[in-house]
Amino acid sequence: MKKLMSMLLVLFVSASFVFASGTQEAAVDADAPVTIQFWHAMSGDRIDLIQGIVDDFMAENPNITVEVQYSGSYDDTLNKVTSAFKAGNAPHVFHSYEIGTLGLIKSGITVALDDLAQKYDEPIDWDAFFGPIESYYKYQGLHYSMPFNTSSPLVYYNKTLFKKAGLDPENPPQTYSAIRDAAIALKKSGIDTPITWNLNAWYFEQMHYLQDAPYVNNQNGRGKELPTKILINQKPGKIALDWWIQMYRDGLFMDVGPGWSNHRAAFGAGEAAMIMSSSSDVNLLTKSLSEKGWEMGTGYLPRPEGAKGGVAIGGGSLWITDNHTPEEELAALKLVKYISSDKPQMAWHKGTGYFPVRTTAMDKLEKEGWFVDNPNYRKAFDQLLDSPSTLNTAGALLGVFPDARAIIESQIQECYAGKDVQKALDDATKEINALIAEWNEVIAY
Amino acid sequence: MKRTPLQSAILHTLLVLAVLLVCAPVIMAFIISSQTETEVLSYPPKLTFSSNWGYNYSTAWNRINLGRMMFNSAFIAIMVTIGKIIMSLLAAFAFTHFEFRGKQTLFFLIIVTLLLPVPVRIVALFDVVSKFGWINTYAGLIAPFLASATGTFLFIQRFKTVPTELIDASKMDGCRPMQYFFKILLPLTKSTIGALVVIEFIYVWNQYLWPLMATNSDKMRVVQIGIKMLMNAESSNNWGVIMAGVIMTMLPPLIVFFVLQESFMRGFALQSDK
Amino acid sequence: MNKSAFPNKYLPYVLLIPTFVILVVFLFYPAVETFRLSFYKVNPFSGAARFAGLYNFKNLFTNPAYLKSFFRSAVFAVGVVLVGLVLSLLLALLLNQKVKGAQVYRSLLIWPYALSPAIAGALFNFMFNPANGLMGYFTGIRTWLTHGNTALFVIILAAMWKNLGYNIVFYLTALRNIPTDALEAASIDGAGPIKRFFFITFTFLSPMTFFLLVMNTIYAYFASFGLIDVLTEGGPAGATNILIYQLYRDFFVNSRVGYAAAESLMLFMLVVLLTIVQFKTTERKVYYQ
C-alpha cells in the first residue's frame, strides 16, 4: 500500500510539472521561417514609408517575411478584413481607425495584444508610451491593439496677422471667451471671418474631453457594461456647441465644409487667422504661411473658463487577428512591437507629422535638436503631456462612432442654417441612442 | 431644303459652342496636367499650358503603378467583352429562333437583371466570390460580369431583322441550327458586335465599386481605383498629378470609342444596316 | 408555334445555360440573399443573424434621414433625366441638320460617354473646389461644394454631362428613322418648323424618349455611385447622399447589414415601379415591328 501511494505521489508530481510548464509559455519555434500579411490604410507617400519600416524589420528578423498591402481606406480595410476572416484568410496584422476600437474588441476576430505579450513572453513597456495614447487603446485593463499613427487636434494661428490686430503673438487665446475676443479684434483689423475649422465631429468630442466630461455613459464607454447612451445634449455639449455656433452667427467663423483641405487653404491664404486642425499638419501649414511671409504659431485647444480636462488622441492602431498558428502570432506581435519602437516611430513622425508613440522617442528627437528646428511641433507634444489622465480624456469608446459622427455633423450643419442648438443636440441624441441599442443587441449574437 | 449662309453660320456657332462646353472639363484637365503644384493652386486660376509634363505624368504613372493597373483593366475588359458577346449571342439565338417552355419567364428574368446592379447585391456578392476564393483574382473581377441583358437585347433586335426566308431556306437544305448560326447569322452581326465591344469595354474599364471591394493588392487593382488613390494622397492634393492620371486613364476607352465609332452608331440603329 | 423556329427541343436550353449559370450565381442568388437579410438583425463581424420581421423597414420609414435621401434622389433623378433628355434632344436636332463636318461635331459631343463616373467626379471636383476651383473664380461663388443645395446641383450637372453622349446617339438614330414623307406632307400642308417638330417629329420620337426615360432613370438611381464617391463623398454632411450612396454607407461604413439590405430592397422595388409605370404608359408604342 505504501509503495502504491508513493508511486502515485511521484506520478502526480511529475504530471503536474508537465502541465504547469505547458501553461507558462506556448511551445513555438521562434526561428522557423514564417510569412505574415499586413494590411494598412495609409495612402500616397506613406505607402513607401511603411514599406521602409517593414523592410528594416525583415532585415532584423530574417526568418519573417511580411507581405504589406495598402488595402484602401479605413472602412474598406475593415470590411475586407471582416470578410476575409469569415473566409479563413484574414491578414495577420491590419490597421484600423481609433473609432473602430470598441467594435473590434467585441468582434471576436481579434486577439488582445497584452494576451499575446503574456503568451509569448514578449512584454510591452506601456509605461514608456505617452499617457493619452496608451490610455485610449486600453479597455478594462487590457491593451488590445498597438497605437500606430497618432494625432491630436491643435490650434494654429497666424502670428503676423495677430500682431496687426494688436494681439500678442506669443500668447494665443486659451479660453472660449479669449478666442471670441481675439476673433473680434481680427475682424476689426480687416479679416472677414477670422476663425475656422472643418465640420468634423472630432472637434466636438474634444470639446467634451477638455471639460473632463464623458461623451457616452458607462465610464465613457470604457466600463464593464457597453455604453447605452450618448451624452452630447448635456451641459458640456451645449456650452461647446453654443460657442461654436454663436461665432458662426456673429460672422466670426467661416463655414468651410467637412473635408480636410479647405480650412488649410483658407489659413494659407490668410482668409482665416486661427484654425483648429490635426497636429500632423504642422509642417504643411508652416510652409504655406511662410510662402506668404507670415509666421505661424501653435496653441492648445481652447476650453471654457475653469474647465480642467485635456485632449484625447485620434488616428489609428494595429490589430492582430485570431485563428493563426503560434509562429504567425509571434511574428505578428514582433512586427507591431517593432513598428512602435523609437527608430521607426521617429522616422514616421518626421515623414508624416504623427506623434511617435513613446516619450522615449520624443526625448531622442529633442536630443537631436528636432524641436529647435521645428518649434511648432513642441506645442503638440506639450499639450499631450499636459493632459490629465481620466476616463473622459482617454476618449470615448462607442460601437456606432462613424454613424454617430455623421449624424452630429449633419445636425451641426443644420445649426449653421439656423436650427436651435439644444434641439439639434436632442435630435442627434435620440437618433444615436437608437443606433446604440441596436448595435449592443446585434454584437451579442 | 436650301439654307442661307446666315442660317449655316448660326448652326455652326451653336455647334461649336456646344462642343466647347462639353469638352471644357477635359480641356481644362489637360491644361492642369501640365502645371506645377503651386501653379495649380494659384488664384485666380491659371489657364495656360505650363511645362511640368514630365514630373506630373511620370509621378502619376509611378505613384500608383498605373501601368499595371491599365494592364489589369484592359485584360479584364477584353475577357469580359469576349465572354459576354459569346454568351449573349447564344442566348439571343435561343430566344429568337426557338420556341420552348418557359421562354417568356426566362426572358423576363433577363430583363430583371437590369434592375440588379452591383450596389444592390454587393454584400452577398462579396461573400459568394469570397467563398470561391476569388477575391483579389482576375476570376473574381471577370466572372460576375459575363452575362448581359444589354448584349442579349441588342442581338435579339439584330436577329429579328434577318429575313425569315433565310431560315426557311436553310431548314429546307437540311441545315442544322448551329450550322445556320455560324454560317449565316454570325456574319450578319458584325456591326452589332462592334457596338457591343464599345459598350462593354467602356463599362468594364469604368467600373469602380466592385473592383474597390474585390481587390487588395497593387497587382490586381484597376485604373478607376487609381484615380481615387491619387486623390487620397494625404498631403494636399497635387491636382497636376491627378489630372495627368485622369488623362492617361481616359485614353483607352476613348480610343476604343473613336476607332469603333461607326460600328457603334450602326449597331445601335435598331433597324438593320443592310 | 412560330413557323420559322427550329424544331429542337433541348438546344435552346443548352444555349441559355452559360448565361443563366452566371446570372444565378452572381446576380440572382446575391440579390435574393441581400433581400432576405433585410428581415434580420445581423452581427456585422460574425454574420450571425436573428429574424426581426419588419424592424428594418419600420426604421427606414421613420428615419427622417432616409426620407430626405429619398427626396434628394428624386430631385437628382429629375434633374439628370429631364434636363439631360431635353438637352440631348436639342443637340441631336442640331447634329441632324445637314452641316459640313457633322460627323466631327458628333464625335466631339458624344465622347464623354466613354468616361467613367469616377473620372467625371474628379473633373468636376476640381472645377468646383472651394480652394482653387475654376468655377469659384468665374462665378464668384466659391462654396459650390460646401453647401448642400449647390453640391446637389453640381452632381446633377456632372451626371448629366457624362450621359449626354449616350442619349444623343439614341436620339440621332431615332431622328434618322423618321419617315421624311411625313415631314414633307406636313410642310406642304403649311405647317411651320415648330409645328412640324411638335406634331410629327416629337411623336415619332416618343418611343425612343420613353426608352431613354427608363434607361436614364436606372442610370440616375444606380450608376452614379462612383461619381458621388469621388466628387462629394455624400457630403457636405450628407447633402448629396442619394439612396444608393446612403446604402453604401450603411453597408460599408456603418455596418448596419440588415438595415442596408432593407434599403437595397426598397431601392430595387422603387426602380421596378418606375420602370413598370414607364412601360405601361407606352406599351403600345415601344414595339418596333
Coordinates of N, CA, C and O in Angstrom, one line a residue, chain B residues 22 257 264-265, chain C residues 84 88 91-92 95 106-114 159-172 212 216:
Chain B
V22 N -19.1 71.1 -73.8 CA -19.0 69.7 -73.4 C -17.5 69.3 -73.2 O -17.2 68.6 -72.3
F257 N -13.6 53.9 -78.4 CA -14.7 54.5 -78.9 C -14.5 55.2 -80.3 O -15.3 54.9 -81.2
F264 N -20.4 51.4 -83.7 CA -21.3 51.8 -82.5 C -22.6 52.4 -83.0 O -23.6 52.0 -82.6
M265 N -22.4 53.4 -83.9 CA -23.6 54.1 -84.4 C -24.5 53.1 -85.2 O -25.7 53.1 -85.0
Chain C
G84 N -31.4 66.4 -68.8 CA -30.5 65.6 -69.7 C -31.1 65.3 -71.0 O -30.6 65.5 -72.1
S88 N -30.1 66.7 -74.6 CA -29.6 65.8 -75.6 C -30.5 65.9 -76.9 O -30.0 65.8 -78.0
L91 N -29.4 68.9 -78.8 CA -28.1 68.7 -79.5 C -28.3 67.7 -80.7 O -27.7 67.9 -81.7
A92 N -29.1 66.7 -80.5 CA -29.3 65.7 -81.6 C -30.0 66.4 -82.8 O -29.6 66.2 -83.9
L95 N -27.4 68.3 -84.5 CA -26.5 67.4 -85.2 C -27.1 66.8 -86.5 O -26.4 66.3 -87.4
R106 N -20.3 65.5 -84.1 CA -21.0 64.4 -83.4 C -20.0 63.7 -82.5 O -20.3 63.5 -81.3
S107 N -18.9 63.3 -83.0 CA -17.9 62.7 -82.2 C -17.5 63.5 -81.0 O -17.4 63.0 -79.9
L108 N -17.3 64.8 -81.2 CA -16.9 65.7 -80.1 C -17.9 65.9 -79.1 O -17.6 66.3 -78.0
L109 N -19.2 65.6 -79.4 CA -20.2 65.8 -78.4 C -20.6 64.5 -77.7 O -21.1 64.6 -76.6
I110 N -20.3 63.4 -78.3 CA -20.7 62.1 -77.7 C -19.6 61.5 -76.8 O -20.0 60.9 -75.8
W111 N -18.4 61.9 -77.0 CA -17.3 61.1 -76.3 C -17.3 61.1 -74.8 O -16.9 60.1 -74.2
P112 N -17.9 62.1 -74.1 CA -17.9 61.9 -72.6 C -18.5 60.7 -72.1 O -18.3 60.3 -70.9
Y113 N -19.4 60.1 -72.9 CA -20.0 58.8 -72.5 C -18.9 57.8 -72.2 O -19.2 56.9 -71.3
A114 N -17.8 57.9 -72.8 CA -16.7 56.9 -72.6 C -16.0 57.1 -71.3 O -15.2 56.2 -70.9
A159 N -23.4 64.3 -63.6 CA -24.0 63.1 -64.0 C -24.7 63.3 -65.4 O -24.6 62.5 -66.3
M160 N -25.3 64.5 -65.6 CA -26.0 64.7 -66.8 C -25.0 64.9 -68.0 O -25.1 64.4 -69.0
W161 N -23.9 65.6 -67.7 CA -22.9 65.8 -68.7 C -22.3 64.5 -69.2 O -22.1 64.3 -70.4
K162 N -22.1 63.6 -68.3 CA -21.5 62.4 -68.6 C -22.4 61.5 -69.5 O -21.9 60.8 -70.4
N163 N -23.6 61.7 -69.3 CA -24.6 60.8 -70.0 C -25.1 61.4 -71.3 O -25.9 60.7 -72.0
L164 N -24.8 62.6 -71.6 CA -25.3 63.3 -72.8 C -25.0 62.4 -74.1 O -25.9 62.2 -74.9
G165 N -23.8 62.0 -74.2 CA -23.4 61.2 -75.4 C -24.3 60.0 -75.7 O -24.8 59.8 -76.8
Y166 N -24.6 59.3 -74.6 CA -25.5 58.1 -74.7 C -26.8 58.5 -75.3 O -27.3 57.9 -76.3
N167 N -27.4 59.6 -74.7 CA -28.8 60.0 -75.2 C -28.7 60.5 -76.6 O -29.6 60.3 -77.4
I168 N -27.7 61.3 -76.9 CA -27.6 61.8 -78.3 C -27.5 60.7 -79.3 O -28.2 60.8 -80.3
V169 N -26.8 59.7 -79.0 CA -26.7 58.6 -80.0 C -28.0 58.0 -80.3 O -28.4 57.8 -81.5
F170 N -28.8 57.7 -79.2 CA -30.1 57.1 -79.4 C -31.0 58.1 -80.2 O -31.8 57.7 -81.1
Y171 N -31.0 59.3 -79.8 CA -31.9 60.3 -80.4 C -31.6 60.5 -81.9 O -32.4 60.5 -82.8
L172 N -30.3 60.5 -82.2 CA -29.9 60.6 -83.6 C -30.4 59.5 -84.4 O -30.9 59.7 -85.5
L212 N -35.4 56.0 -73.4 CA -34.4 56.8 -72.7 C -34.8 57.2 -71.3 O -33.9 57.2 -70.4
N216 N -32.3 56.2 -68.4 CA -31.7 57.3 -67.7 C -32.1 57.3 -66.2 O -31.3 57.6 -65.3

